[in-house]
Amino acid sequence: MKAVVLAAGLGRRLKLDLPKPLLKVAGKEILYRNLCILSDLGVKEFVVVASSEEIGNFLTKHGFRHKVIWNNSPEKGNGYSLYLAENHIDGDFILIMGDHVYERAFIERAVRGKGLIGDRIAKFININEATKVVCANGWVVKVGKGLEKYDYIDTGLFILTPEIFRHAKAVIAEKDRAELSEIIERAKLPVTEVSGFFWMDIDTPEDLRRARREIIRTSVKLGDGLVARAINRRISTRISERIVDHVTPNQITFFTFLLGILSVFLVLINKPLAGILYQLSSIIDGVDGEIARASMKASELGGWLDSILDRYVDFLFLLALALSIAPRMIVWMIVALAIFGSLMVSYSTERYKAAFSEDIYKLSLMKLLVGKRDERIFLIMLFCLFGWIFELFVLLAVITNLRVILTMGIVWRYKKINSYL
Amino acid sequence: MKAVVLAAGLGRRLKLDLPKPLLKVAGKEILYRNLCILSDLGVKEFVVVASSEEIGNFLTKHGFRHKVIWNNSPEKGNGYSLYLAENHIDGDFILIMGDHVYERAFIERAVRGKGLIGDRIAKFININEATKVVCANGWVVKVGKGLEKYDYIDTGLFILTPEIFRHAKAVIAEKDRAELSEIIERAKLPVTEVSGFFWMDIDTPEDLRRARREIIRTSVKLGDGLVARAINRRISTRISERIVDHVTPNQITFFTFLLGILSVFLVLINKPLAGILYQLSSIIDGVDGEIARASMKASELGGWLDSILDRYVDFLFLLALALSIAPRMIVWMIVALAIFGSLMVSYSTERYKAAFSEDIYKLSLMKLLVGKRDERIFLIMLFCLFGWIFELFVLLAVITNLRVILTMGIVWRYKKINSYL
């Protein structure tokens, strides 16, 4: 399927140097967001109607398969832009406004529908300026901004047949300025409802801020706990909003890890303060994922490393606490390290599989590492036979944790190299 | 693509009550094995030439889409059986012998080839009885059992065009008994080499035992450690061979877990003995997976539960050992439980994702459980503020481990119910 993107709008109210579709929302251009999501959903080619060269350069730079159509007369309306795409369309196609931001879940549902995609609620947009749709038995009856009673808000996304161009020509023949809404009304399209998801068009700087906030809200991951929902996310999403345009997810991952380690040392000095810092790091720990997903930079590698570092911080904090109530016992600490390391060998392996959907042992260097369960058990048996229990714990603590660290290095190397290929 | 299965053979030497394709190798019928693997590789319909009603009943019972063709004259040879399939074939097709057992990796490679699939080595079969193939420039020149010099052994698997039926008719017109080898020779097929994998035809009870052994050997999973390769697998595969027809994988998982727990208690009485029993349980721990894969009963659920139980045994064994050198400290034990439980919450979640390729939080009951990282950290902060460190560890030990146990129950329930739907 092809998609036609109307990107010839002028964006007067934003007083921009660049076309509206190239505005960044949460770290990525509106055009990039929509084309990325549509590509993921199987759209193979984009027909982009533009009035600025920057759009063509942008599409080429990001490797989208596209055809740019030059619109010298944007003042003739967006219906005229649609009409210009006619010669490049040979079957059913998606029509999308270049200056609208959509949540991924919205587009996923919309492309399965047909005709005009309508939203009954449209809670994120300014209703006064919205295009309204009256329909009867699921078909468009009337379209316009001034309608007092209406069934749907036009979302700027349509699934059309080439039939639409006949109506476009008729409107262009009659009027100087051809509005898409008039073409849609004459075409009597079917309506598909997709309500409750985030989408909006961008007209003002306030719109931009709002879109950024909502995109970050839709980037919160599955499976949050009670405290995350009640406290952490409310703070972390606000932090993400502020910094999404200025930092990378990996920078936040590293910063959160440092905060965690700092809280571990604080345990030895002031436990209440350490607890607070630990909780603070937990809040900030949400930011890297939010930024990564919102700015479409999420990587399996980043998520995997973040999880491993989180486990280490959790363990070290508990260990520091334990030491504070039983400070003499060095044995104690080594035992805990051994227990933890043994479990971490498994954890890192499984977390890898969950993240990459492949076996970690496909990385050939992994086969060189010792410390797997069967090897550990064999060592345990040997040391039990000789009665060397303390020595056993020292050995286990070293090889298991060394293995996990080496695993991180190996995975990083393979996955980083692959991402350059 | 369709597959023709020649299953009309008489199996005289095995003195059987049932057709050879219905013989069980490592817990599953030969016919089931081959059809399952071919289905996984995209074969949509099976044309099965049989001389016994049991074959048809079997195919229907297992839900394979099939057409059974009755061969009243199996004494006319397997070339005649092939000929009978003609009317049900309309394009390229796979031809496979119903009494041959193949390793999955062999079939995967074979179906990507064309013509006769030849094996240069064929180390698992009796060369004297094998059909040999002489070829020139990649095309069949001569086929027969008595050839002294040859290039390949015929594996009984072919990727053919309907052209083959013309040659089948010619041979049938000339002879009372039409051998497939003669048809193949006349058709001058191309040859695709697939060497080094396990496959064999079953003629004697000794063949059956050998096939069982090799199928179990090919069922050893990726990522074994040094000790597993050197010791454990050599023993576990022999155990699997003996018991594959008599137990389920889950029974072995449970038995291994009990052995592990027993070894934990033994630590308190006799450490050398405990070490040996622990190592023994590690060996037997390989059996459930081998049996599951060899008998095509492998389930994500079984693998997931087995991993969780393994982690508990590992931890409890280390804990028992630790107690034996620092026996006074009850605190100690609770701390270790808390550390372990915290990590297990993450581990069980990730292990789930690795196994099922989906998020554990799609199971709605999971959302009711507390004990996630953000919740734990918040509790830690609170208890730090009040200075209740011991109490914190008690609480953490309870909620994390309880959570993991409940998670196992929830996953078991969902996945068990789904497998009945």
GROMACS .gro file of N, CA and C in nm, chain A residues 222-229 231-232 271-272 275-276 278-279 281-282 285 310-311 313-315 317-319 321-322 324-326 328-329 331-332 335-336 338-340 342-344 346-347 350-351 353-354 357 359 361-362 367 370 372-378 380-381 384-385 389-390 392-393 396, chain B residues 222-229 231-232 271-272 275-276 278-279 281-282 285 310-311 313-315 317-319 321-322 324-326 328-329 331-332 335-336 338-340 342-344 346-347 350-351 353-354 357 359 361-362 367 370 372-378 380-381 384-385 389-390 392-393 396:
model
  432
  222LEU      N    1   0.447  -0.110   2.973
  222LEU     CA    2   0.359  -0.207   3.038
  222LEU      C    3   0.416  -0.248   3.174
  223GLY      N    4   0.330  -0.287   3.267
  223GLY     CA    5   0.377  -0.357   3.386
  223GLY      C    6   0.432  -0.269   3.496
  224ASP      N    7   0.391  -0.142   3.501
  224ASP     CA    8   0.430  -0.057   3.614
  224ASP      C    9   0.366  -0.106   3.742
  225GLY      N   10   0.437  -0.089   3.854
  225GLY     CA   11   0.381  -0.123   3.984
  225GLY      C   12   0.302  -0.007   4.043
  226LEU      N   13   0.255  -0.029   4.165
  226LEU     CA   14   0.170   0.070   4.232
  226LEU      C   15   0.240   0.204   4.250
  227VAL      N   16   0.363   0.199   4.303
  227VAL     CA   17   0.434   0.323   4.333
  227VAL      C   18   0.470   0.396   4.204
  228ALA      N   19   0.505   0.321   4.101
  228ALA     CA   20   0.537   0.384   3.973
  228ALA      C   21   0.416   0.461   3.921
  229ARG      N   22   0.299   0.398   3.929
  229ARG     CA   23   0.179   0.465   3.879
  229ARG      C   24   0.144   0.584   3.965
  231ILE      N   25   0.336   0.759   4.194
  231ILE     CA   26   0.436   0.863   4.219
  231ILE      C   27   0.537   0.877   4.105
  232ASN      N   28   0.612   0.770   4.082
  232ASN     CA   29   0.730   0.782   3.997
  232ASN      C   30   0.700   0.838   3.858
  271LYS      N   31   2.148   0.638   5.668
  271LYS     CA   32   2.052   0.551   5.604
  271LYS      C   33   1.926   0.621   5.554
  272PRO      N   34   1.866   0.709   5.633
  272PRO     CA   35   1.747   0.776   5.581
  272PRO      C   36   1.775   0.849   5.449
  275GLY      N   37   1.811   0.605   5.164
  275GLY     CA   38   1.681   0.556   5.119
  275GLY      C   39   1.614   0.653   5.025
  276ILE      N   40   1.622   0.780   5.061
  276ILE     CA   41   1.560   0.882   4.975
  276ILE      C   42   1.630   0.889   4.840
  278TYR      N   43   1.792   0.657   4.692
  278TYR     CA   44   1.761   0.533   4.619
  278TYR      C   45   1.625   0.546   4.550
  279GLN      N   46   1.527   0.594   4.625
  279GLN     CA   47   1.394   0.615   4.569
  279GLN      C   48   1.400   0.718   4.455
  281SER      N   49   1.652   0.767   4.257
  281SER     CA   50   1.710   0.700   4.140
  281SER      C   51   1.605   0.611   4.073
  282SER      N   52   1.515   0.557   4.154
  282SER     CA   53   1.408   0.475   4.099
  282SER      C   54   1.315   0.558   4.010
  285ASP      N   55   1.494   0.645   3.698
  285ASP     CA   56   1.512   0.523   3.618
  285ASP      C   57   1.402   0.508   3.513
  310ASP      N   58   2.038  -0.220   3.690
  310ASP     CA   59   1.937  -0.208   3.796
  310ASP      C   60   1.952  -0.320   3.899
  311ARG      N   61   1.970  -0.441   3.852
  311ARG     CA   62   1.983  -0.555   3.944
  311ARG      C   63   2.105  -0.538   4.034
  313VAL      N   64   2.247  -0.255   4.131
  313VAL     CA   65   2.218  -0.151   4.231
  313VAL      C   66   2.129  -0.207   4.341
  314ASP      N   67   2.025  -0.280   4.303
  314ASP     CA   68   1.936  -0.340   4.403
  314ASP      C   69   2.015  -0.427   4.500
  315PHE      N   70   2.098  -0.510   4.443
  315PHE     CA   71   2.174  -0.602   4.526
  315PHE      C   72   2.271  -0.527   4.617
  317PHE      N   73   2.266  -0.230   4.728
  317PHE     CA   74   2.198  -0.154   4.833
  317PHE      C   75   2.160  -0.247   4.949
  318LEU      N   76   2.101  -0.359   4.915
  318LEU     CA   77   2.064  -0.455   5.019
  318LEU      C   78   2.188  -0.505   5.094
  319LEU      N   79   2.292  -0.527   5.020
  319LEU     CA   80   2.415  -0.576   5.081
  319LEU      C   81   2.471  -0.473   5.180
  321LEU      N   82   2.310  -0.249   5.335
  321LEU     CA   83   2.221  -0.250   5.451
  321LEU      C   84   2.251  -0.368   5.543
  322ALA      N   85   2.266  -0.482   5.484
  322ALA     CA   86   2.294  -0.602   5.563
  322ALA      C   87   2.424  -0.584   5.642
  324SER      N   88   2.542  -0.319   5.749
  324SER     CA   89   2.527  -0.221   5.857
  324SER      C   90   2.468  -0.284   5.982
  325ILE      N   91   2.404  -0.399   5.968
  325ILE     CA   92   2.356  -0.466   6.090
  325ILE      C   93   2.442  -0.585   6.127
  326ALA      N   94   2.533  -0.626   6.043
  326ALA     CA   95   2.621  -0.738   6.076
  326ALA      C   96   2.758  -0.706   6.018
  328ARG      N   97   3.072  -0.725   6.095
  328ARG     CA   98   3.198  -0.797   6.107
  328ARG      C   99   3.226  -0.891   5.990
  329MET      N  100   3.121  -0.945   5.938
  329MET     CA  101   3.139  -1.068   5.862
  329MET      C  102   3.174  -1.051   5.715
  331VAL      N  103   3.293  -1.294   5.540
  331VAL     CA  104   3.243  -1.419   5.483
  331VAL      C  105   3.105  -1.396   5.422
  332TRP      N  106   3.024  -1.342   5.499
  332TRP     CA  107   2.890  -1.300   5.478
  332TRP      C  108   2.872  -1.227   5.343
  335VAL      N  109   2.958  -1.461   5.058
  335VAL     CA  110   2.847  -1.555   5.035
  335VAL      C  111   2.736  -1.487   4.954
  336ALA      N  112   2.702  -1.366   4.995
  336ALA     CA  113   2.596  -1.296   4.925
  336ALA      C  114   2.634  -1.270   4.780
  338ALA      N  115   2.827  -1.449   4.601
  338ALA     CA  116   2.822  -1.577   4.530
  338ALA      C  117   2.680  -1.613   4.494
  339ILE      N  118   2.590  -1.595   4.589
  339ILE     CA  119   2.448  -1.624   4.563
  339ILE      C  120   2.397  -1.536   4.450
  340PHE      N  121   2.427  -1.411   4.463
  340PHE     CA  122   2.380  -1.316   4.363
  340PHE      C  123   2.438  -1.346   4.224
  342SER      N  124   2.554  -1.618   4.103
  342SER     CA  125   2.501  -1.741   4.044
  342SER      C  126   2.368  -1.714   3.975
  343LEU      N  127   2.284  -1.639   4.041
  343LEU     CA  128   2.154  -1.608   3.982
  343LEU      C  129   2.168  -1.513   3.863
  344MET      N  130   2.263  -1.423   3.873
  344MET     CA  131   2.281  -1.326   3.764
  344MET      C  132   2.327  -1.391   3.634
  346SER      N  133   2.219  -1.669   3.516
  346SER     CA  134   2.093  -1.708   3.452
  346SER      C  135   2.014  -1.586   3.407
  347TYR      N  136   2.008  -1.491   3.496
  347TYR     CA  137   1.927  -1.374   3.465
  347TYR      C  138   1.974  -1.304   3.339
  350GLU      N  139   1.873  -1.501   3.028
  350GLU     CA  140   1.730  -1.497   2.995
  350GLU      C  141   1.686  -1.358   2.954
  351ARG      N  142   1.741  -1.260   3.021
  351ARG     CA  143   1.704  -1.123   2.987
  351ARG      C  144   1.747  -1.092   2.843
  353LYS      N  145   1.760  -1.314   2.599
  353LYS     CA  146   1.666  -1.382   2.510
  353LYS      C  147   1.534  -1.304   2.501
  354ALA      N  148   1.491  -1.253   2.616
  354ALA     CA  149   1.367  -1.174   2.616
  354ALA      C  150   1.384  -1.049   2.530
  357SER      N  151   1.515  -1.189   2.138
  357SER     CA  152   1.448  -1.304   2.077
  357SER      C  153   1.546  -1.398   2.010
  359ASP      N  154   1.907  -1.675   2.112
  359ASP     CA  155   1.986  -1.735   2.217
  359ASP      C  156   2.119  -1.663   2.231
  361TYR      N  157   2.387  -1.773   2.316
  361TYR     CA  158   2.499  -1.856   2.274
  361TYR      C  159   2.523  -1.854   2.124
  362LYS      N  160   2.439  -1.780   2.053
  362LYS     CA  161   2.472  -1.755   1.913
  362LYS      C  162   2.588  -1.657   1.902
  367LYS      N  163   3.058  -1.879   2.431
  367LYS     CA  164   3.090  -2.020   2.458
  367LYS      C  165   3.221  -2.035   2.534
  370VAL      N  166   3.327  -1.948   3.140
  370VAL     CA  167   3.285  -2.052   3.234
  370VAL      C  168   3.197  -1.990   3.343
  372LYS      N  169   2.877  -2.149   3.417
  372LYS     CA  170   2.739  -2.194   3.401
  372LYS      C  171   2.701  -2.293   3.511
  373ARG      N  172   2.573  -2.319   3.520
  373ARG     CA  173   2.522  -2.397   3.632
  373ARG      C  174   2.591  -2.533   3.646
  374ASP      N  175   2.603  -2.604   3.539
  374ASP     CA  176   2.662  -2.738   3.552
  374ASP      C  177   2.805  -2.729   3.602
  375GLU      N  178   2.878  -2.630   3.557
  375GLU     CA  179   3.016  -2.612   3.601
  375GLU      C  180   3.021  -2.573   3.748
  376ARG      N  181   2.933  -2.486   3.787
  376ARG     CA  182   2.930  -2.443   3.928
  376ARG      C  183   2.899  -2.561   4.019
  377ILE      N  184   2.800  -2.639   3.980
  377ILE     CA  185   2.761  -2.751   4.065
  377ILE      C  186   2.875  -2.851   4.079
  378PHE      N  187   2.945  -2.868   3.971
  378PHE     CA  188   3.058  -2.961   3.977
  378PHE      C  189   3.164  -2.910   4.073
  380ILE      N  190   3.112  -2.712   4.323
  380ILE     CA  191   3.056  -2.722   4.458
  380ILE      C  192   3.078  -2.863   4.511
  381MET      N  193   3.050  -2.961   4.427
  381MET     CA  194   3.071  -3.098   4.471
  381MET      C  195   3.217  -3.120   4.511
  384CYS      N  196   3.304  -2.947   4.829
  384CYS     CA  197   3.237  -3.014   4.941
  384CYS      C  198   3.315  -3.139   4.983
  385LEU      N  199   3.364  -3.209   4.883
  385LEU     CA  200   3.438  -3.331   4.912
  385LEU      C  201   3.560  -3.300   4.998
  389ILE      N  202   3.467  -2.483   5.226
  389ILE     CA  203   3.344  -2.407   5.201
  389ILE      C  204   3.370  -2.258   5.179
  390PHE      N  205   3.453  -2.200   5.263
  390PHE     CA  206   3.482  -2.057   5.246
  390PHE      C  207   3.547  -2.031   5.110
  392LEU      N  208   3.518  -2.201   4.848
  392LEU     CA  209   3.418  -2.220   4.744
  392LEU      C  210   3.342  -2.090   4.718
  393PHE      N  211   3.301  -2.026   4.827
  393PHE     CA  212   3.225  -1.902   4.810
  393PHE      C  213   3.309  -1.795   4.741
  396LEU      N  214   3.321  -1.886   4.371
  396LEU     CA  215   3.192  -1.862   4.304
  396LEU      C  216   3.166  -1.713   4.286
  643LEU      N  217   2.118  -2.591   2.298
  643LEU     CA  218   2.227  -2.494   2.282
  643LEU      C  219   2.282  -2.452   2.418
  644GLY      N  220   2.409  -2.413   2.423
  644GLY     CA  221   2.460  -2.342   2.540
  644GLY      C  222   2.499  -2.430   2.657
  645ASP      N  223   2.532  -2.556   2.632
  645ASP     CA  224   2.583  -2.639   2.741
  645ASP      C  225   2.719  -2.591   2.786
  646GLY      N  226   2.748  -2.608   2.915
  646GLY     CA  227   2.879  -2.572   2.967
  646GLY      C  228   2.977  -2.688   2.954
  647LEU      N  229   3.096  -2.668   3.008
  647LEU     CA  230   3.204  -2.767   2.997
  647LEU      C  231   3.166  -2.899   3.061
  648VAL      N  232   3.117  -2.893   3.183
  648VAL     CA  233   3.086  -3.016   3.256
  648VAL      C  234   2.970  -3.090   3.190
  649ALA      N  235   2.873  -3.015   3.142
  649ALA     CA  236   2.760  -3.080   3.074
  649ALA      C  237   2.808  -3.157   2.953
  650ARG      N  238   2.897  -3.093   2.875
  650ARG     CA  239   2.945  -3.162   2.756
  650ARG      C  240   3.033  -3.283   2.793
  652ILE      N  241   3.056  -3.453   3.093
  652ILE     CA  242   3.003  -3.557   3.183
  652ILE      C  243   2.851  -3.571   3.174
  653ASN      N  244   2.781  -3.464   3.209
  653ASN     CA  245   2.638  -3.475   3.231
  653ASN      C  246   2.560  -3.530   3.113
  692LYS      N  247   2.814  -3.309   5.418
  692LYS     CA  248   2.837  -3.221   5.302
  692LYS      C  249   2.891  -3.294   5.179
  693PRO      N  250   2.989  -3.381   5.194
  693PRO     CA  251   3.036  -3.450   5.072
  693PRO      C  252   2.924  -3.523   5.000
  696GLY      N  253   2.697  -3.282   4.823
  696GLY     CA  254   2.757  -3.235   4.699
  696GLY      C  255   2.738  -3.333   4.585
  697ILE      N  256   2.757  -3.458   4.617
  697ILE     CA  257   2.741  -3.562   4.514
  697ILE      C  258   2.595  -3.570   4.467
  699TYR      N  259   2.376  -3.337   4.473
  699TYR     CA  260   2.347  -3.213   4.399
  699TYR      C  261   2.396  -3.227   4.255
  700GLN      N  262   2.517  -3.276   4.239
  700GLN     CA  263   2.571  -3.299   4.105
  700GLN      C  264   2.487  -3.402   4.029
  702SER      N  265   2.169  -3.451   4.070
  702SER     CA  266   2.045  -3.384   4.027
  702SER      C  267   2.072  -3.297   3.905
  703SER      N  268   2.193  -3.242   3.896
  703SER     CA  269   2.229  -3.161   3.780
  703SER      C  270   2.234  -3.247   3.653
  706ASP      N  271   1.886  -3.332   3.558
  706ASP     CA  272   1.818  -3.211   3.513
  706ASP      C  273   1.822  -3.197   3.361
  731ASP      N  274   1.500  -2.465   3.928
  731ASP     CA  275   1.646  -2.476   3.932
  731ASP      C  276   1.708  -2.364   4.014
  732ARG      N  277   1.661  -2.242   3.992
  732ARG     CA  278   1.718  -2.128   4.065
  732ARG      C  279   1.696  -2.144   4.216
  734VAL      N  280   1.663  -2.426   4.386
  734VAL     CA  281   1.753  -2.529   4.439
  734VAL      C  282   1.894  -2.472   4.455
  735ASP      N  283   1.940  -2.402   4.353
  735ASP     CA  284   2.075  -2.343   4.361
  735ASP      C  285   2.087  -2.254   4.484
  736PHE      N  286   1.989  -2.170   4.502
  736PHE     CA  287   1.993  -2.076   4.613
  736PHE      C  288   1.989  -2.149   4.747
  738PHE      N  289   2.068  -2.445   4.825
  738PHE     CA  290   2.190  -2.521   4.853
  738PHE      C  291   2.299  -2.428   4.906
  739LEU      N  292   2.318  -2.317   4.840
  739LEU     CA  293   2.419  -2.220   4.887
  739LEU      C  294   2.384  -2.170   5.026
  740LEU      N  295   2.256  -2.146   5.047
  740LEU     CA  296   2.213  -2.095   5.177
  740LEU      C  297   2.242  -2.197   5.287
  742LEU      N  298   2.466  -2.422   5.285
  742LEU     CA  299   2.611  -2.421   5.305
  742LEU      C  300   2.654  -2.302   5.391
  743ALA      N  301   2.602  -2.187   5.357
  743ALA     CA  302   2.638  -2.066   5.432
  743ALA      C  303   2.602  -2.082   5.579
  745SER      N  304   2.592  -2.345   5.741
  745SER     CA  305   2.680  -2.442   5.807
  745SER      C  306   2.810  -2.378   5.855
  746ILE      N  307   2.847  -2.265   5.798
  746ILE     CA  308   2.966  -2.197   5.851
  746ILE      C  309   2.930  -2.075   5.935
  747ALA      N  310   2.805  -2.034   5.937
  747ALA     CA  311   2.766  -1.922   6.023
  747ALA      C  312   2.628  -1.953   6.079
  749ARG      N  313   2.459  -1.935   6.355
  749ARG     CA  314   2.380  -1.863   6.452
  749ARG      C  315   2.275  -1.771   6.388
  750MET      N  316   2.313  -1.718   6.275
  750MET     CA  317   2.246  -1.595   6.235
  750MET      C  318   2.117  -1.614   6.156
  752VAL      N  319   1.908  -1.374   6.112
  752VAL     CA  320   1.905  -1.248   6.035
  752VAL      C  321   1.959  -1.272   5.895
  753TRP      N  322   2.072  -1.324   5.895
  753TRP     CA  323   2.151  -1.368   5.786
  753TRP      C  324   2.069  -1.442   5.679
  756VAL      N  325   1.806  -1.209   5.533
  756VAL     CA  326   1.868  -1.116   5.439
  756VAL      C  327   1.890  -1.185   5.304
  757ALA      N  328   1.945  -1.304   5.312
  757ALA     CA  329   1.972  -1.376   5.188
  757ALA      C  330   1.843  -1.404   5.111
  759ALA      N  331   1.578  -1.226   5.118
  759ALA     CA  332   1.530  -1.099   5.063
  759ALA      C  333   1.606  -1.063   4.935
  760ILE      N  334   1.737  -1.079   4.941
  760ILE     CA  335   1.819  -1.051   4.822
  760ILE      C  336   1.776  -1.140   4.706
  761PHE      N  337   1.765  -1.264   4.738
  761PHE     CA  338   1.728  -1.360   4.635
  761PHE      C  339   1.589  -1.332   4.578
  763SER      N  340   1.419  -1.062   4.570
  763SER     CA  341   1.415  -0.940   4.490
  763SER      C  342   1.460  -0.967   4.347
  764LEU      N  343   1.568  -1.040   4.337
  764LEU     CA  344   1.619  -1.071   4.203
  764LEU      C  345   1.526  -1.167   4.130
  765MET      N  346   1.466  -1.258   4.204
  765MET     CA  347   1.378  -1.355   4.140
  765MET      C  348   1.254  -1.292   4.079
  767SER      N  349   1.244  -1.015   3.917
  767SER     CA  350   1.288  -0.976   3.782
  767SER      C  351   1.313  -1.098   3.696
  768TYR      N  352   1.380  -1.193   3.755
  768TYR     CA  353   1.417  -1.310   3.677
  768TYR      C  354   1.294  -1.381   3.621
  771GLU      N  355   1.146  -1.187   3.328
  771GLU     CA  356   1.224  -1.192   3.204
  771GLU      C  357   1.226  -1.332   3.145
  772ARG      N  358   1.236  -1.429   3.233
  772ARG     CA  359   1.237  -1.566   3.184
  772ARG      C  360   1.106  -1.598   3.112
  774LYS      N  361   0.925  -1.377   2.945
  774LYS     CA  362   0.929  -1.311   2.815
  774LYS      C  363   1.015  -1.389   2.717
  775ALA      N  364   1.129  -1.440   2.767
  775ALA     CA  365   1.217  -1.518   2.681
  775ALA      C  366   1.145  -1.644   2.633
  778SER      N  367   0.776  -1.508   2.446
  778SER     CA  368   0.779  -1.394   2.354
  778SER      C  369   0.661  -1.301   2.374
  780ASP      N  370   0.476  -1.023   2.700
  780ASP     CA  371   0.493  -0.961   2.829
  780ASP      C  372   0.408  -1.033   2.933
  782TYR      N  373   0.277  -0.924   3.182
  782TYR     CA  374   0.167  -0.842   3.232
  782TYR      C  375   0.045  -0.846   3.142
  783LYS      N  376   0.054  -0.919   3.032
  783LYS     CA  377  -0.068  -0.946   2.956
  783LYS      C  378  -0.157  -1.044   3.030
  788LYS      N  379  -0.119  -0.816   3.738
  788LYS     CA  380  -0.124  -0.675   3.777
  788LYS      C  381  -0.163  -0.659   3.923
  791VAL      N  382   0.190  -0.742   4.429
  791VAL     CA  383   0.285  -0.637   4.466
  791VAL      C  384   0.424  -0.699   4.482
  793LYS      N  385   0.703  -0.540   4.308
  793LYS     CA  386   0.789  -0.495   4.199
  793LYS      C  387   0.893  -0.396   4.249
  794ARG      N  388   0.989  -0.370   4.164
  794ARG     CA  389   1.104  -0.290   4.206
  794ARG      C  390   1.064  -0.154   4.264
  795ASP      N  391   0.979  -0.083   4.196
  795ASP     CA  392   0.945   0.050   4.245
  795ASP      C  393   0.880   0.043   4.382
  796GLU      N  394   0.796  -0.058   4.402
  796GLU     CA  395   0.729  -0.076   4.531
  796GLU      C  396   0.830  -0.114   4.640
  797ARG      N  397   0.922  -0.199   4.607
  797ARG     CA  398   1.023  -0.240   4.705
  797ARG      C  399   1.109  -0.121   4.747
  798ILE      N  400   1.150  -0.044   4.648
  798ILE     CA  401   1.238   0.069   4.679
  798ILE      C  402   1.165   0.170   4.768
  799PHE      N  403   1.039   0.186   4.741
  799PHE     CA  404   0.962   0.279   4.824
  799PHE      C  405   0.955   0.228   4.968
  801ILE      N  406   1.171   0.033   5.109
  801ILE     CA  407   1.306   0.046   5.166
  801ILE      C  408   1.327   0.187   5.218
  802MET      N  409   1.285   0.283   5.138
  802MET     CA  410   1.301   0.422   5.184
  802MET      C  411   1.225   0.445   5.314
  805CYS      N  412   1.390   0.275   5.602
  805CYS     CA  413   1.516   0.343   5.633
  805CYS      C  414   1.490   0.468   5.716
  806LEU      N  415   1.384   0.535   5.679
  806LEU     CA  416   1.351   0.658   5.752
  806LEU      C  417   1.325   0.628   5.900
  810ILE      N  418   1.558  -0.187   6.001
  810ILE     CA  419   1.627  -0.262   5.897
  810ILE      C  420   1.593  -0.412   5.901
  811PHE      N  421   1.596  -0.467   6.019
  811PHE     CA  422   1.563  -0.610   6.029
  811PHE      C  423   1.421  -0.638   5.980
  813LEU      N  424   1.256  -0.471   5.773
  813LEU     CA  425   1.254  -0.454   5.627
  813LEU      C  426   1.290  -0.584   5.557
  814PHE      N  427   1.396  -0.647   5.606
  814PHE     CA  428   1.438  -0.771   5.542
  814PHE      C  429   1.331  -0.879   5.554
  817LEU      N  430   1.062  -0.791   5.298
  817LEU     CA  431   1.107  -0.816   5.161
  817LEU      C  432   1.114  -0.965   5.131
   0.00000   0.00000   0.00000
